[in-house]
PDB file of C-alpha atoms in Angstrom:
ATOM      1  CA  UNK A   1     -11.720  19.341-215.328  1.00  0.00           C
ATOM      2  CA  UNK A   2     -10.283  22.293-216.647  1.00  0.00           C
ATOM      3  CA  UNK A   3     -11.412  24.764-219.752  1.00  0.00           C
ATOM      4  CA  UNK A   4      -9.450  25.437-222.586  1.00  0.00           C
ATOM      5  CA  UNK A   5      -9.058  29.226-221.408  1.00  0.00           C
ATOM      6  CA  UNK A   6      -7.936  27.578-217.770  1.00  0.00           C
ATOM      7  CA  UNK A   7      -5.350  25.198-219.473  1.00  0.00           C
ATOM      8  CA  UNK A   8      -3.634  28.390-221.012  1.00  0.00           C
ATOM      9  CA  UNK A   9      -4.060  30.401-218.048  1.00  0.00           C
ATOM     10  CA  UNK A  10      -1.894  27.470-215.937  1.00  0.00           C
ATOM     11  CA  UNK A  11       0.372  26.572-218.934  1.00  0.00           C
ATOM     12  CA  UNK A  12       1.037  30.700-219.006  1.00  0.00           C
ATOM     13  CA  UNK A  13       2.084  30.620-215.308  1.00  0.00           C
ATOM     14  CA  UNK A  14       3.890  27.892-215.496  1.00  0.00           C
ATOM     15  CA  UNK A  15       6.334  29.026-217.918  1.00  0.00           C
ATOM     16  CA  UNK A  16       6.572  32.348-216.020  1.00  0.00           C
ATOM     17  CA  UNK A  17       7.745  30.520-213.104  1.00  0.00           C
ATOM     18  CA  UNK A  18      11.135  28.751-215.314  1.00  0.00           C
ATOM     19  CA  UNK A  19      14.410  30.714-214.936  1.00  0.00           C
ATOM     20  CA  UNK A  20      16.429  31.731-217.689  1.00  0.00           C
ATOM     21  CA  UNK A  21      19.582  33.013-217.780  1.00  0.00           C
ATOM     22  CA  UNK A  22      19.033  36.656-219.655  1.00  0.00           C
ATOM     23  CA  UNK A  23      22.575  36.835-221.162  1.00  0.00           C
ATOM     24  CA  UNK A  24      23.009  33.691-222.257  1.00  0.00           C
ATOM     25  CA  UNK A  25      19.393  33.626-224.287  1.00  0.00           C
ATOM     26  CA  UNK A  26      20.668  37.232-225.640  1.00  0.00           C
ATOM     27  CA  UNK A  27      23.717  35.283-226.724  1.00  0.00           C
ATOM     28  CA  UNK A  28      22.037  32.748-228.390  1.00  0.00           C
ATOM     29  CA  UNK A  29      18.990  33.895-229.078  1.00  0.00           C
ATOM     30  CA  UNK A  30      19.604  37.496-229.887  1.00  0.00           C
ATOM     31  CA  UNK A  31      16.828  38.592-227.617  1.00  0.00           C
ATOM     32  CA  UNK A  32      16.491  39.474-223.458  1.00  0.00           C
ATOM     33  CA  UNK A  33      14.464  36.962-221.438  1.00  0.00           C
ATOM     34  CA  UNK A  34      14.559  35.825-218.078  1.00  0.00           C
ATOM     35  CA  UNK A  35      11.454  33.054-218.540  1.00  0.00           C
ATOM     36  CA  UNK A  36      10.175  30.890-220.773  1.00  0.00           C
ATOM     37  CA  UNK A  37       7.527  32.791-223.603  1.00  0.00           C
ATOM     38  CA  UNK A  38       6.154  32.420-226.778  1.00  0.00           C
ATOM     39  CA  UNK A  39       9.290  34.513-228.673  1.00  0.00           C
ATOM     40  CA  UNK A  40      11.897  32.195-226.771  1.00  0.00           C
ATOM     41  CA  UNK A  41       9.954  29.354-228.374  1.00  0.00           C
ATOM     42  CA  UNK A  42       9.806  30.883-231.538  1.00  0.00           C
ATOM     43  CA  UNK A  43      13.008  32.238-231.821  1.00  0.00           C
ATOM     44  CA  UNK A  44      14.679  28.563-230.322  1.00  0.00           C
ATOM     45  CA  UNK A  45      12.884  26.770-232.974  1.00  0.00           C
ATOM     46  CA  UNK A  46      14.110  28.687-235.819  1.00  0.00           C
ATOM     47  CA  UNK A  47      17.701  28.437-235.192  1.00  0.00           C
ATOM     48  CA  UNK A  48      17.269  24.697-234.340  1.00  0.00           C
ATOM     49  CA  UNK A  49      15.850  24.893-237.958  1.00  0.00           C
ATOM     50  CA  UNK A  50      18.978  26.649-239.079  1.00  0.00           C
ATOM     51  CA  UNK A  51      20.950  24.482-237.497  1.00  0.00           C
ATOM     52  CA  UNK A  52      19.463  21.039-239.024  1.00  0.00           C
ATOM     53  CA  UNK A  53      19.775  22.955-242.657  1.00  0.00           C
ATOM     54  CA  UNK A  54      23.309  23.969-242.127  1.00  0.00           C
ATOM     55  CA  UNK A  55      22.287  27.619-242.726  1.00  0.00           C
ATOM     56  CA  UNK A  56      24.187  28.356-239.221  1.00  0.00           C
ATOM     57  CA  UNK A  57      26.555  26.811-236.762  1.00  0.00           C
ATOM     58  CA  UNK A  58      25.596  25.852-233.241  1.00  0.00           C
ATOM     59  CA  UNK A  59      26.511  27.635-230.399  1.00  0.00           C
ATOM     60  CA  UNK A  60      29.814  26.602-228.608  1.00  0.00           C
ATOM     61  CA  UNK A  61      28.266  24.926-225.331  1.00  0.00           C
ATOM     62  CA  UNK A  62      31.138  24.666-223.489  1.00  0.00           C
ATOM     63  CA  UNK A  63      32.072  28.426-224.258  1.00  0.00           C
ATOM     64  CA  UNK A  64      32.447  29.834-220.446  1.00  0.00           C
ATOM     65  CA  UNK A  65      29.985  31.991-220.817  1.00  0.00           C
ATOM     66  CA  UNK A  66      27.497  29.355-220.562  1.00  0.00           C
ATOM     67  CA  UNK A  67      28.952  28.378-216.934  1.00  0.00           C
ATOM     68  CA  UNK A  68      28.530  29.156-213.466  1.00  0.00           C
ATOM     69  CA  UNK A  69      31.227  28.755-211.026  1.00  0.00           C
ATOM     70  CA  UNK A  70      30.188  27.400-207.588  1.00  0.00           C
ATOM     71  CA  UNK A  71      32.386  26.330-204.525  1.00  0.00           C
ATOM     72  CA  UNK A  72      32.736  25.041-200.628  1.00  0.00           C
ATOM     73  CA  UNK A  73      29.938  28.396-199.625  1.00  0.00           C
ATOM     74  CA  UNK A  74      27.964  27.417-202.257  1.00  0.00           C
ATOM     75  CA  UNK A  75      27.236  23.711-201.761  1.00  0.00           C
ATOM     76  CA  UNK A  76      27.136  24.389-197.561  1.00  0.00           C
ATOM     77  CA  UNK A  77      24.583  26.177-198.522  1.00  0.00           C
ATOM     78  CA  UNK A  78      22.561  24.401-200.622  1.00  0.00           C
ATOM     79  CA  UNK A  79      22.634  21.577-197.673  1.00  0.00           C
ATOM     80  CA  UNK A  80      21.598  23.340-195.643  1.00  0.00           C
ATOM     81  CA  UNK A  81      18.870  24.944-197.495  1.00  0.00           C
ATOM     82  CA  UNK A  82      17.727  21.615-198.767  1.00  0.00           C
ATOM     83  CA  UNK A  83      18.103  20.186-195.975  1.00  0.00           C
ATOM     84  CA  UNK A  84      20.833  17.130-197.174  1.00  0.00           C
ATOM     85  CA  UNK A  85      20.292  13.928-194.983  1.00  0.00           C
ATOM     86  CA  UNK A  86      17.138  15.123-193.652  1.00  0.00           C
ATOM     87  CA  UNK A  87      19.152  16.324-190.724  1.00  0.00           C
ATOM     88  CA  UNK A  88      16.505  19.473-190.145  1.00  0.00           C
ATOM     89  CA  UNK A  89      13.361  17.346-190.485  1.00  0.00           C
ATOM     90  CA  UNK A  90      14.691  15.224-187.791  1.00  0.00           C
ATOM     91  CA  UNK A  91      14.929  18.075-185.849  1.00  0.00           C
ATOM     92  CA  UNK A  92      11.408  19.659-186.247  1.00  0.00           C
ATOM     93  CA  UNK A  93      10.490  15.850-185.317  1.00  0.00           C
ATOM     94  CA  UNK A  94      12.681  15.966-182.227  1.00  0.00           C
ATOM     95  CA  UNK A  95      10.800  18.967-181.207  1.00  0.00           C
ATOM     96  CA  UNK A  96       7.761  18.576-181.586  1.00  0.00           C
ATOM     97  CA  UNK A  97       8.232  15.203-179.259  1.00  0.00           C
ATOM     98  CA  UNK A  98      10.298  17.100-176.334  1.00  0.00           C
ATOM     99  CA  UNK A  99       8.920  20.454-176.655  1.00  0.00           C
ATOM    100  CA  UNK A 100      12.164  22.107-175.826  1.00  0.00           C
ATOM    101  CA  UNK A 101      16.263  21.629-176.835  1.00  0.00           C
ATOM    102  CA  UNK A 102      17.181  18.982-174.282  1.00  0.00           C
ATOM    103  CA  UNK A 103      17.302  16.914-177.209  1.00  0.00           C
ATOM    104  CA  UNK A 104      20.209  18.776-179.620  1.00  0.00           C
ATOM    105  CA  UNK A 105      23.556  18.375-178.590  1.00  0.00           C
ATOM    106  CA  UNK A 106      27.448  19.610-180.416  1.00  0.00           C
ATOM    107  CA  UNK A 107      27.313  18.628-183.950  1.00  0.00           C
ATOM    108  CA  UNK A 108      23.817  17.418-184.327  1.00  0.00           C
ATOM    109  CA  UNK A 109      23.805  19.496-187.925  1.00  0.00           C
ATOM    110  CA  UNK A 110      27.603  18.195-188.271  1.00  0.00           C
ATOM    111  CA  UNK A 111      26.539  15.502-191.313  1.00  0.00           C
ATOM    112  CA  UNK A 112      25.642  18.159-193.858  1.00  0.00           C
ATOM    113  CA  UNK A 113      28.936  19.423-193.835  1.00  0.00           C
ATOM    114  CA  UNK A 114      30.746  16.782-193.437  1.00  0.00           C
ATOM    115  CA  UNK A 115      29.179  14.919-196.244  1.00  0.00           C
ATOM    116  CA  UNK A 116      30.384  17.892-198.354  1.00  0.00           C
ATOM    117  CA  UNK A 117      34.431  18.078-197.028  1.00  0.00           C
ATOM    118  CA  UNK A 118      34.768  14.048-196.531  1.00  0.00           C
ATOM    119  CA  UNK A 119      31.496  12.200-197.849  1.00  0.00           C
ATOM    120  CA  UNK A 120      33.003  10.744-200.807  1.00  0.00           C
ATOM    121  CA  UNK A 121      32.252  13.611-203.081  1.00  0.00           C
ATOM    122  CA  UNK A 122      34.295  14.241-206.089  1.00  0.00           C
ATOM    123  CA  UNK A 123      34.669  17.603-205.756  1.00  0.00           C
ATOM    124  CA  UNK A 124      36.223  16.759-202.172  1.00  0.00           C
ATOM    125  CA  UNK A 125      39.986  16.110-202.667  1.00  0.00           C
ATOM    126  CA  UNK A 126      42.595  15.248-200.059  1.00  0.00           C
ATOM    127  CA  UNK A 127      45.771  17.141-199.512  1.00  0.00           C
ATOM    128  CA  UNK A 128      48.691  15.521-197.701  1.00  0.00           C
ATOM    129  CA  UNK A 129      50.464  19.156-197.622  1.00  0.00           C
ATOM    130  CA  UNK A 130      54.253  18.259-197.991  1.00  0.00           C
ATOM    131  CA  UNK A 131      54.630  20.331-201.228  1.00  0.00           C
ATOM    132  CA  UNK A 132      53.097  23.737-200.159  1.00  0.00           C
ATOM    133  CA  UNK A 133      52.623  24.362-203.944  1.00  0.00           C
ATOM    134  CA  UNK A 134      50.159  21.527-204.159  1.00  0.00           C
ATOM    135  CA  UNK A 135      48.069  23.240-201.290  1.00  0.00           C
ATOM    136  CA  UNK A 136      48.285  26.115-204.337  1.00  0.00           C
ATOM    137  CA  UNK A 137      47.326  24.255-207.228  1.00  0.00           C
ATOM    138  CA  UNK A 138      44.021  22.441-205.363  1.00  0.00           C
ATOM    139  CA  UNK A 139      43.333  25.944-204.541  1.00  0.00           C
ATOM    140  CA  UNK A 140      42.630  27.686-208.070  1.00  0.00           C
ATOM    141  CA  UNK A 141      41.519  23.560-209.281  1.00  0.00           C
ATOM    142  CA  UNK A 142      38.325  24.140-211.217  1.00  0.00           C
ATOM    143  CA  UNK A 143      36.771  21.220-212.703  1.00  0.00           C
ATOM    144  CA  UNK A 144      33.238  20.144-215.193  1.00  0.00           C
ATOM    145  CA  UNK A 145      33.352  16.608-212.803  1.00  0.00           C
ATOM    146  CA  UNK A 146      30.913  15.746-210.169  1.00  0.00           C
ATOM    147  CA  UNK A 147      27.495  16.888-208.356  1.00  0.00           C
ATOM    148  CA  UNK A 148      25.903  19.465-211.328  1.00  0.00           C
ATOM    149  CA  UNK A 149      28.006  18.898-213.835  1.00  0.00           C
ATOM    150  CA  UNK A 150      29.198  15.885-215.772  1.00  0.00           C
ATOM    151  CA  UNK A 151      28.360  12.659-214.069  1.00  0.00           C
ATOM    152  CA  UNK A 152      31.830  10.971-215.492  1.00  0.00           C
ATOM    153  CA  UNK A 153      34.671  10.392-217.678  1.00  0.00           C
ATOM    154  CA  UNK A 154      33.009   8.520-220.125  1.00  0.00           C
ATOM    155  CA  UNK A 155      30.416  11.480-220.584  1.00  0.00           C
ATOM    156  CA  UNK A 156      33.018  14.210-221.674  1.00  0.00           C
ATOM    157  CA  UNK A 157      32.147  14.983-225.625  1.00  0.00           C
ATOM    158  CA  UNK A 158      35.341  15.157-227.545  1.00  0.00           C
ATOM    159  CA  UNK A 159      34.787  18.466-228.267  1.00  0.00           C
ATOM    160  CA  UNK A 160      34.880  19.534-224.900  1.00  0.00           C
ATOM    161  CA  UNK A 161      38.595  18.522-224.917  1.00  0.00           C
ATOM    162  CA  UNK A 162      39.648  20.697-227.762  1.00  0.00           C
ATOM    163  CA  UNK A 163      41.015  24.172-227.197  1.00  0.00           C
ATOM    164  CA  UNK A 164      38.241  26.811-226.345  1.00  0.00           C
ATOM    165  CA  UNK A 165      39.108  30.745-226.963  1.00  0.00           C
ATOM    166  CA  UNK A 166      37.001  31.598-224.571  1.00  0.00           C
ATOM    167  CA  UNK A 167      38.797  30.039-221.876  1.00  0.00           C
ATOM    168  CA  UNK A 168      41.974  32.604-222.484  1.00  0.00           C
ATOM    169  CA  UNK A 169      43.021  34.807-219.901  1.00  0.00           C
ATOM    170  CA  UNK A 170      41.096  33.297-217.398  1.00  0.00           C
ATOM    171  CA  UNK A 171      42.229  29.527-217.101  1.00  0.00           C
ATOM    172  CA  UNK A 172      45.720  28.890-217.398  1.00  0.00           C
ATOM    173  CA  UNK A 173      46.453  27.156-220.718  1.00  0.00           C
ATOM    174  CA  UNK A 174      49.938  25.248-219.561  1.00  0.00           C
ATOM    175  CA  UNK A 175      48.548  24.017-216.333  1.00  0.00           C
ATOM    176  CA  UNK A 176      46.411  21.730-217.664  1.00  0.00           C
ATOM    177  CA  UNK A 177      45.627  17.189-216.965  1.00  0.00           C
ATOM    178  CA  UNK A 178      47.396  15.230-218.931  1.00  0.00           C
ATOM    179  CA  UNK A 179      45.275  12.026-218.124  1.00  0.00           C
ATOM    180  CA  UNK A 180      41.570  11.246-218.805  1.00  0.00           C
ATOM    181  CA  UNK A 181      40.586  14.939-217.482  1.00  0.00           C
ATOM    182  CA  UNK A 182      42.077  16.888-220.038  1.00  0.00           C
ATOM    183  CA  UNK A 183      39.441  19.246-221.376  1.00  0.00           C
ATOM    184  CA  UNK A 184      37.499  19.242-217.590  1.00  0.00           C
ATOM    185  CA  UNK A 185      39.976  19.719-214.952  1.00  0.00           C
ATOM    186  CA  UNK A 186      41.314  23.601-215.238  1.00  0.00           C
ATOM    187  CA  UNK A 187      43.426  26.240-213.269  1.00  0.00           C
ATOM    188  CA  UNK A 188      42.546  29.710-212.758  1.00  0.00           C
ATOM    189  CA  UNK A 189      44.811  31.992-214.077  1.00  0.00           C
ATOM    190  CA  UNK A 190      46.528  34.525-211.779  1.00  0.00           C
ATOM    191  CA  UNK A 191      44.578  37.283-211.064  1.00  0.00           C
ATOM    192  CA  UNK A 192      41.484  35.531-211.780  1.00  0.00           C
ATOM    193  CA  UNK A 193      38.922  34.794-208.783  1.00  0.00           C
ATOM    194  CA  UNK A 194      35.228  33.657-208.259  1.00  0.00           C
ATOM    195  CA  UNK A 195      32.699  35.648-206.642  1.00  0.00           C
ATOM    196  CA  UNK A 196      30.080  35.586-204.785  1.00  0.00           C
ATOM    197  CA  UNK A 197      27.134  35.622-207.690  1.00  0.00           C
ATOM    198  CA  UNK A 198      29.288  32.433-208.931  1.00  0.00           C
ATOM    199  CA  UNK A 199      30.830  34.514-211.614  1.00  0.00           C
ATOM    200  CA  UNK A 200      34.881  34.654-212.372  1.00  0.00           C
ATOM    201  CA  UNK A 201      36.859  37.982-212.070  1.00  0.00           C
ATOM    202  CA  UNK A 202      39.669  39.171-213.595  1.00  0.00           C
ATOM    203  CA  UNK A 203      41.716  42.105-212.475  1.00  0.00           C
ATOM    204  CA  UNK A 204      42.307  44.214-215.218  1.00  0.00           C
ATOM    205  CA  UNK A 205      43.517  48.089-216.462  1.00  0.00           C
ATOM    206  CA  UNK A 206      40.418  50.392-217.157  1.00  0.00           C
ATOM    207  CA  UNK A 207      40.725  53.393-219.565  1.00  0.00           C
ATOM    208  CA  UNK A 208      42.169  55.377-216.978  1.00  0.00           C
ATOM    209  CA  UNK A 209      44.900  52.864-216.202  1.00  0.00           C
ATOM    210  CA  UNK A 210      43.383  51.556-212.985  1.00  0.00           C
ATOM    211  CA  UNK A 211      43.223  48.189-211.698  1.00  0.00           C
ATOM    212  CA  UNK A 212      38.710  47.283-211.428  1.00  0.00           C
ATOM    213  CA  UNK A 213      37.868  43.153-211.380  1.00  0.00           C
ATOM    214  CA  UNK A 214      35.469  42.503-213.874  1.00  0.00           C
ATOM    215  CA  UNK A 215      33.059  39.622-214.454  1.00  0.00           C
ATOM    216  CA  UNK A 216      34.474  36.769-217.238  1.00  0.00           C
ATOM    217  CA  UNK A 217      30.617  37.926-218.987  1.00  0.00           C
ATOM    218  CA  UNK A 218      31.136  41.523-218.617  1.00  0.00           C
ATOM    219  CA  UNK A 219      35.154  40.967-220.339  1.00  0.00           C
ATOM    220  CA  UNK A 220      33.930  38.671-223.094  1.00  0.00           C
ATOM    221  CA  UNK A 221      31.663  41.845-224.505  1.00  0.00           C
ATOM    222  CA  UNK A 222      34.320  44.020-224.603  1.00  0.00           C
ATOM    223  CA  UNK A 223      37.139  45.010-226.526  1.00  0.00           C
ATOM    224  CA  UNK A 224      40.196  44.291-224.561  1.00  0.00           C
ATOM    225  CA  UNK A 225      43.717  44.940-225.314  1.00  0.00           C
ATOM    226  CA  UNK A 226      46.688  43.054-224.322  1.00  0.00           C
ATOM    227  CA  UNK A 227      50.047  45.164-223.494  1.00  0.00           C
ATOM    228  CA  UNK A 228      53.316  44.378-224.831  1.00  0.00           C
ATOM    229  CA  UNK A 229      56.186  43.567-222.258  1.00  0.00           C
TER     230      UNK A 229
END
C-alpha cells in the first residue's frame, strides 16, 4: 500500500509522462505546456466554466491548427515500429528456435506493408490511371476518414462541414466532395506540401521578396498579405 506523499509522488510522474501539444494549449489555453500540470488543469477548467456560462465561445476544433498531417512514411512506420501483425515477434520466436536465419526468406516482413497499400484500409485507394489527372488529384487527396481520425460518415459533426477560414490558402476551396464527404475529404492547394514533422507548407514571398515554405502554424500567426494580379 502506498502513502499519501507516494500517491502524489506517482500521480506527479504520471502526468509528466502525457504529451501535449505546446502550441495548441498556448492557443487555447493562453499558456506554454508540453505535459499535463496543475495550471493546465486550472486554466482548462475555467474556460470550460466560461464556456457552460456563455461568458466565451469554444474553440473551433476543426480549425487546422489543431491537426497533424500524416501519410504512406508515416503509417510504414508506425507498423513497423509497432510491430502490425506481430510479424517481428514471430521472428524473435523463429530465432530463438533455429538459432540462425535459415528460417527468413523474401518478403517475410512483406504483410506490414501490404496491409497498409492493399489491406482494406480506407486511406488505401485504387487508381485505374486512364485520366493522368486523377493520378493528380489522389495525390494532394487529404481526408479526416479512417485509422486516427473519424471512424465514419455518420460521425462527422455538422459543423465540421461548414466553411472553416482557417482552411484558406492551404486547401483548395473549389475542389471539394460533393457526396457524403463534404467537409472531410480536401485538396491541397498548389504550392502547399506536407513535411516531414507532419506539418503543411506553403511556399510563400518573405519581406525581401523571396520564395521560404513555411509551416500552416507558423502562417496562421502572422500577418500575411495577399497581392493583387
Amino acid at each position: 500500500m502506498l502513502t499519501p506523499d507516494e500517491k502524489k509522488t506517482e500521480l506527479k510522474d504520471w502526468l509528466k509522462k502525457t504529451v501535449l501539444d505546446p502550441n495548441v494549449v498556448q492557443q487555447t489555453l493562453g499558456i506554454s505546456a508540453d505535459h499535463i500540470n496543475p495550471e493546465v488543469l486550472l486554466e482548462a477548467s475555467k474556460k470550460l466554466i466560461k464556456i457552460n456560462k456563455l461568458e466565451v465561445e469554444p474553440d473551433n476544433r476543426d480549425d487546422i491548427r489543431f491537426n497533424t498531417f500524416h501519410g504512406l512514411e508515416d503509417f510504414v512506420t508506425e507498423h513497423v515500429e509497432k510491430d502490425a501483425g506481430h510479424v517481428q515477434a514471430r521472428a524473435r520466436m523463429k530465432m530463438q528456435q533455429k538459432k540462425d536465419l535459415s528460417w527468413l526468406h523474401a518478403g517475410f516482413f512483406s504483410p506490414q506493408i501490404r496491409s497498409i497499400i492493399a489491406g482494406g484500409s480506407q486511406l488505401s485507394q485504387n487508381i485505374e490511371g486512364h485520366n493522368p489527372i486523377d493520378n493528380f488529384d489522389v495525390s494532394t487527396k487529404v481526408t479526416k476518414l479512417g485509422p486516427g481520425g473519424i471512424p465514419g460518415i455518420d460521425a462527422v459533426p455538422d459543423e465540421s462541414r461548414q466553411v472553416n477560414s482557417s482552411y484558406f490558402g492551404f486547401l483548395d476551396p473549389f475542389r471539394i466532395s460533393e457526396t457524403k464527404t463534404v467537409g472531410v475529404d480536401h485538396r491541397f492547394a498548389h504550392n502547399v506540401i506536407k513535411g516531414r514533422d507532419n506539418k503543411i507548407y506553403r511556399l510563400v514571398l518573405n519581406k525581401e521578396k523571396k520564395p521560404v515554405w513555411v509551416d500552416h502554424e507558423e502562417l496562421l500567426r502572422s500577418k500575411v498579405g495577399i497581392p493583387e494580379y
